[in-house]
XYZ file of C-alpha atoms in Angstrom:
426
model
C 0.007 0.023 0.038
C 1.213 3.465 -0.860
C 2.323 5.344 2.239
C -0.594 7.261 3.627
C 1.598 10.303 4.221
C 1.950 10.951 0.524
C -1.772 11.770 0.259
C -1.818 14.163 3.157
C -1.843 17.876 2.558
C 1.414 19.769 3.396
C -0.654 22.139 5.592
C -2.320 19.268 7.459
C -1.884 20.947 10.845
C -4.361 23.780 9.974
C -7.119 21.132 9.714
C -6.028 18.791 12.485
C -5.149 21.304 15.175
C -8.627 22.916 15.609
C -10.238 19.463 15.904
C -7.550 18.292 18.366
C -7.844 21.354 20.500
C -11.616 21.007 20.659
C -11.187 17.502 21.848
C -9.333 18.950 24.847
C -12.554 20.582 26.029
C -14.562 17.450 25.372
C -12.131 15.428 27.493
C -12.301 18.024 30.256
C -16.138 17.891 30.304
C -16.096 14.133 30.405
C -13.592 14.129 33.231
C -15.733 16.467 35.247
C -18.854 14.379 34.779
C -16.923 11.180 35.607
C -15.552 12.756 38.846
C -18.873 14.195 39.791
C -20.825 10.957 39.282
C -18.260 8.886 41.248
C -18.456 11.382 44.015
C -22.258 11.322 44.067
C -22.324 7.531 44.149
C -19.862 7.522 46.994
C -21.718 10.141 49.003
C -25.219 8.697 48.450
C -24.533 4.959 48.787
C -21.067 4.541 50.482
C -21.126 1.166 48.700
C -18.035 -0.408 47.117
C -20.462 -2.650 45.238
C -22.155 0.303 43.570
C -18.768 1.792 42.597
C -17.673 -1.557 41.215
C -20.965 -1.844 39.282
C -20.415 1.563 37.791
C -17.014 0.445 36.612
C -18.376 -2.748 35.084
C -21.183 -0.840 33.353
C -18.591 1.541 31.809
C -16.439 -1.371 30.491
C -19.262 -3.468 28.973
C -19.941 -1.261 25.934
C -16.278 -1.277 24.968
C -16.101 -5.121 25.217
C -19.268 -5.906 23.285
C -19.817 -2.889 21.051
C -16.260 -1.939 19.841
C -16.236 -4.389 16.885
C -19.624 -2.990 15.702
C -18.550 0.537 16.199
C -15.422 -0.174 14.107
C -17.451 -1.698 11.343
C -19.869 1.228 11.470
C -17.109 3.841 11.331
C -15.568 2.079 8.290
C -18.933 2.263 6.466
C -20.014 5.825 7.236
C -18.602 9.318 7.021
C -16.264 9.556 10.032
C -16.793 13.337 10.530
C -20.528 12.828 10.814
C -20.113 9.862 13.181
C -18.084 12.121 15.507
C -20.642 14.895 15.365
C -23.546 12.505 16.083
C -21.707 10.686 18.845
C -20.854 13.983 20.575
C -24.365 15.271 20.125
C -25.803 11.959 21.492
C -23.630 12.159 24.596
C -24.701 15.798 25.113
C -28.424 14.865 24.893
C -27.875 12.034 27.422
C -26.059 14.433 29.711
C -28.941 16.961 29.320
C -31.357 14.260 30.538
C -29.181 13.696 33.552
C -29.052 17.467 34.252
C -32.823 17.585 34.234
C -33.161 14.535 36.607
C -30.764 16.272 39.047
C -32.376 19.719 38.647
C -35.867 18.354 39.487
C -34.584 16.016 42.168
C -35.770 12.871 40.387
C -32.379 11.107 40.199
C -32.065 7.463 41.228
C -29.029 5.239 41.178
C -30.128 3.194 38.144
C -30.400 6.494 36.191
C -26.667 6.935 36.783
C -25.842 3.500 35.511
C -27.951 3.989 32.378
C -26.269 7.334 31.709
C -22.734 5.928 32.206
C -23.588 3.160 29.777
C -25.057 5.385 27.113
C -22.273 7.974 27.444
C -19.703 5.186 26.950
C -21.524 3.895 23.885
C -21.272 7.398 22.299
C -17.667 7.647 23.446
C -16.746 4.389 21.644
C -18.120 5.610 18.299
C -16.430 8.942 18.726
C -13.026 7.535 19.803
C -13.022 4.966 16.919
C -13.860 7.669 14.333
C -11.252 10.070 15.741
C -8.462 7.538 15.858
C -9.101 6.241 12.303
C -9.404 9.811 10.989
C -6.088 10.792 12.586
C -4.205 8.478 10.134
C -5.897 10.232 7.228
C -4.908 13.748 8.479
C -1.496 13.334 10.058
C 1.681 12.311 8.260
C 3.049 8.934 9.291
C 6.214 10.435 10.783
C 4.220 12.563 13.248
C 1.691 9.894 14.373
C 3.861 8.857 17.399
C 4.131 12.492 18.449
C 0.402 13.037 18.197
C -0.194 9.781 20.129
C 2.224 10.940 22.822
C 0.483 14.316 23.099
C -2.819 12.510 23.421
C -1.453 10.429 26.254
C -0.167 13.590 27.935
C -3.430 15.255 27.509
C -5.308 12.374 29.173
C -2.837 12.364 31.972
C -3.252 16.096 32.432
C -7.041 15.686 32.640
C -6.620 13.113 35.385
C -4.725 15.785 37.344
C -6.977 18.771 36.456
C -10.507 17.359 36.404
C -10.814 16.146 40.036
C -9.751 19.456 41.742
C -11.708 21.517 39.122
C -14.696 19.284 39.660
C -14.402 19.747 43.481
C -14.088 23.468 42.994
C -17.136 23.792 40.738
C -19.241 21.576 43.140
C -18.383 24.019 45.939
C -19.588 27.017 43.794
C -22.433 25.630 41.724
C -25.442 23.362 41.967
C -24.629 19.721 41.112
C -26.684 19.754 37.914
C -24.873 22.939 36.852
C -21.586 21.154 37.159
C -22.699 18.284 34.973
C -24.143 20.824 32.414
C -20.604 21.988 31.711
C -20.147 18.817 29.648
C -22.898 19.958 27.322
C -20.973 23.209 26.670
C -17.741 21.308 26.025
C -19.532 18.958 23.600
C -20.701 21.967 21.603
C -17.101 23.223 21.444
C -15.947 19.789 20.309
C -18.585 19.648 17.564
C -18.048 23.127 16.144
C -14.857 22.684 14.133
C -16.221 19.436 12.735
C -18.958 21.434 11.075
C -16.522 23.358 9.015
C -13.506 21.143 8.498
C -13.587 18.183 6.007
C -12.005 14.906 6.967
C -10.740 12.618 4.240
C -12.528 9.332 3.799
C -10.946 6.044 2.827
C -11.985 4.585 -0.559
C -14.008 1.327 -0.277
C -14.596 -0.915 -3.294
C -17.494 -2.694 -1.491
C -19.626 0.358 -0.760
C -23.383 -0.312 -0.644
C -26.433 1.955 -0.640
C -28.112 0.368 2.339
C -26.207 -0.808 5.380
C -27.956 -3.611 7.316
C -26.988 -5.506 10.462
C -25.974 -8.296 8.200
C -23.668 -5.988 6.318
C -21.987 -5.013 9.624
C -21.609 -8.564 10.706
C -19.955 -9.374 7.302
C -17.654 -6.396 7.846
C -16.685 -7.594 11.373
C -15.950 -11.043 9.991
C -13.856 -9.507 7.305
C -11.884 -7.503 9.902
C -11.313 -10.663 11.835
C -9.952 -12.444 8.695
C -7.751 -9.390 7.981
C -6.177 -9.505 11.476
C -5.864 -13.347 11.632
C -4.233 -13.511 8.113
C -1.725 -10.756 8.936
C 0.298 -12.739 11.465
C 2.558 -9.965 12.675
C -0.357 -7.647 13.543
C -2.240 -10.558 15.137
C 0.790 -11.363 17.399
C 1.072 -7.694 18.316
C -2.644 -7.537 19.304
C -2.376 -10.711 21.346
C 0.713 -9.437 23.144
C -1.149 -6.223 23.984
C -3.981 -8.297 25.383
C -1.575 -10.355 27.527
C 0.022 -7.222 28.926
C -3.380 -5.688 29.711
C -4.226 -8.906 31.567
C -1.055 -8.663 33.636
C -1.259 -4.951 34.479
C -5.037 -4.319 34.759
C -5.317 -5.434 38.457
C -2.419 -3.140 39.527
C -4.548 -0.034 39.701
C -7.552 -1.836 41.230
C -5.545 -3.349 44.085
C -3.546 -0.241 44.803
C -5.934 1.195 47.472
C -5.678 -2.023 49.418
C -1.887 -2.015 49.203
C -1.872 1.579 50.480
C -4.035 0.802 53.498
C -3.184 -2.756 54.373
C 0.604 -2.907 53.391
C 1.827 0.669 53.796
C -0.618 1.444 56.574
C -1.523 4.734 54.925
C -4.736 6.573 53.991
C -6.536 8.523 51.381
C -3.883 11.271 51.244
C -1.201 8.815 50.269
C -3.470 7.324 47.744
C -4.024 10.716 46.186
C -0.234 11.174 46.034
C 0.075 7.977 43.997
C -2.596 9.128 41.636
C -0.935 12.523 41.253
C 2.583 11.232 40.600
C 1.170 8.774 38.030
C -0.690 11.607 36.276
C 2.437 13.805 36.356
C 4.465 10.909 34.930
C 1.938 10.408 32.080
C 2.089 14.095 31.225
C 5.947 14.215 31.171
C 6.139 10.943 29.218
C 3.519 12.037 26.690
C 5.081 15.429 26.167
C 8.491 13.833 25.923
C 7.244 11.470 23.202
C 5.487 14.336 21.522
C 8.793 16.305 21.250
C 11.067 13.335 20.733
C 8.982 11.193 18.380
C 10.608 7.959 19.663
C 13.252 5.671 18.101
C 13.359 5.120 14.438
C 11.717 1.733 14.940
C 8.411 2.459 16.716
C 8.446 -1.054 18.241
C 11.761 -0.314 20.014
C 10.161 2.731 21.593
C 7.031 0.802 22.693
C 9.087 -2.203 24.075
C 11.137 0.263 26.089
C 7.852 1.599 27.541
C 6.527 -1.947 28.218
C 9.607 -2.968 30.111
C 9.563 0.306 32.036
C 5.816 -0.386 32.920
C 6.693 -3.780 34.198
C 9.622 -2.363 36.218
C 7.491 0.325 37.758
C 4.835 -2.218 38.874
C 7.519 -4.491 40.216
C 9.127 -1.733 42.209
C 5.749 -0.822 43.690
C 5.258 -4.410 44.767
C 8.809 -4.700 46.241
C 8.544 -1.571 48.335
C 8.642 -2.470 52.046
C 6.008 -1.182 54.412
C 8.267 1.643 55.760
C 9.283 2.868 52.306
C 6.089 4.380 50.816
C 8.351 6.779 48.879
C 9.763 3.832 46.854
C 6.230 2.760 45.961
C 5.569 6.258 44.777
C 8.773 6.151 42.643
C 7.470 2.933 41.056
C 4.062 4.381 40.396
C 5.625 7.539 38.872
C 7.609 5.270 36.601
C 4.426 3.476 35.533
C 2.910 6.815 34.594
C 6.064 7.932 32.714
C 6.282 4.759 30.671
C 2.551 4.513 29.889
C 2.627 6.887 26.832
C 5.987 5.550 25.734
C 4.500 2.058 25.533
C 1.065 2.863 24.171
C 1.692 5.865 21.887
C 3.796 4.086 19.370
C 1.515 1.080 19.328
C -1.376 3.388 18.423
C 0.747 4.981 15.668
C 1.741 1.587 14.217
C -1.877 0.590 13.925
C -2.833 3.931 12.407
C -0.043 3.871 9.795
C 0.094 0.124 9.007
C -3.530 -0.947 8.842
C -5.321 -0.232 5.608
C -7.405 2.956 6.169
C -10.686 1.282 5.143
C -10.036 -1.515 7.719
C -8.889 0.434 10.651
C -12.238 0.816 12.412
C -12.867 -2.866 12.370
C -9.381 -3.997 13.364
C -9.063 -1.404 16.119
C -12.557 -2.324 17.388
C -11.661 -6.039 17.555
C -8.333 -5.496 19.261
C -9.830 -2.908 21.709
C -12.589 -5.399 22.558
C -10.191 -8.194 23.287
C -7.861 -6.043 25.386
C -10.804 -4.631 27.468
C -12.138 -8.198 27.873
C -8.864 -8.992 29.773
C -9.823 -6.581 32.553
C -12.770 -8.373 34.164
C -11.014 -11.750 33.614
C -7.779 -10.425 35.175
C -9.795 -8.922 38.142
C -11.608 -12.210 38.703
C -8.350 -14.075 38.902
C -6.199 -11.540 40.774
C -8.696 -11.060 43.573
C -8.494 -14.632 44.863
C -4.690 -14.657 44.305
C -4.278 -11.507 46.417
C -6.482 -12.926 49.183
C -4.808 -16.279 49.431
C -1.231 -15.466 48.573
C -0.805 -11.811 49.372
C -1.607 -8.460 47.836
C 1.844 -7.759 46.469
C 2.256 -11.085 44.778
C 0.255 -9.971 41.707
C 2.640 -6.940 41.370
C 5.635 -9.289 41.348
C 3.992 -11.672 38.886
C 2.428 -8.935 36.620
C 5.547 -6.725 36.637
C 7.923 -9.553 36.082
C 6.025 -11.210 33.256
C 5.529 -7.787 31.640
C 9.282 -7.132 31.532
C 9.842 -10.679 30.209
C 7.182 -10.277 27.441
C 8.636 -6.901 26.488
C 12.155 -8.366 26.198
C 10.850 -11.395 24.200
C 9.340 -9.093 21.568
C 12.907 -8.116 20.475
C 13.221 -11.720 19.319
C 10.054 -11.658 17.154
C 11.375 -10.272 13.840
C 7.801 -10.179 12.285
C 6.503 -7.992 15.128
C 9.675 -5.838 15.152
C 9.239 -5.146 11.422
C 5.936 -3.482 11.986
C 7.783 -0.586 13.599
C 10.193 0.019 10.638
C 8.357 -0.024 7.370
C 5.023 -0.951 5.800
C 4.647 -4.688 5.758
C 1.076 -5.246 4.665
C 0.109 -6.360 1.175
C -0.960 -3.724 -1.356
C -4.672 -3.882 -0.567
C -6.866 -4.889 2.291
C -8.487 -7.429 0.082
C -5.182 -9.201 -0.400
C -4.920 -9.679 3.389
C -8.480 -10.853 3.843
C -8.261 -13.345 0.986
C -4.816 -14.655 1.976
């Protein structure tokens, strides 16, 4: 396939930057709503079960709907998908605002809203990621991915205190209403800026559920037949399985192992957020090694080392645990940014939605499985054991990738056949 960059306008930044900046406001609004709803559930119920249920409700759409969202995005105008998805989330949020304003809110309303907002978010995220490869030259994809990671890390730092401040000044429904304003800001540049569309040879006038199922199957065959990309996706799923329980078990490690409280837990969250920002900005400026896989593997090994250090820290050395957690934050964008860039630059544009949807679904599926296994392990063997196992295996898997030439080649040059059809029919 011809390099995607050759078809991108020299002044690409003029189109991409307004859309990217608008997304900053959208992320901020989403962060505020997330913080506010978690706080409301905590205050109203005081139930760990309710908080866990909210987390599961947020995960389910990504596990089950990501493949369908990917197939949908590959079929329809991606700019319109983003506009409709953002508008849908805004309407759902408006309904929540009205429920709070008229004091009609119940806990099940919160779960429904969380679910629906995540459904809209999946379609928006998939459309945005697949559009990025059509707007940004290949050599800058890692930088953009790094900046996106830094942005998300920054939102994790900014949104909670800003949310707390707004809740002290405004009514609760007014705080949530901020997300409607930020959604409008996110939609505005999309109304005026055209996003290139990939050319499909199998376009149809009417898209049916059967059409989407066929597209998902085609995306599956594309991924399975392209062995190096399949191996990379499976490796990402394994790493997600090993690392997912780390953040979930952290509050218990803070209280039961270190003997600390909420203040120390907030310190860990802060140092991780700062690490993500520094790592993301660093990748944005640096761009990574010439081989993107080398950059990503460096980050993966660093992630494993950070988790391992956190697990090794003795009870009287909370500071060492904080160092490990800061390293996890720092290496997160170094590991994930290049992987995102590889998928954006290597997968055929008309297949990106489906393939990203499938890989995202598999990776997210690892989270509840890992939590189901790590919980009993932590209870019967010890809380820190999973950090030793997860961190150690992550480092080993990262090092092993260096000895997989097919996977390493993905980071150097385009390796896929000339057309998507050639992969699917292989």
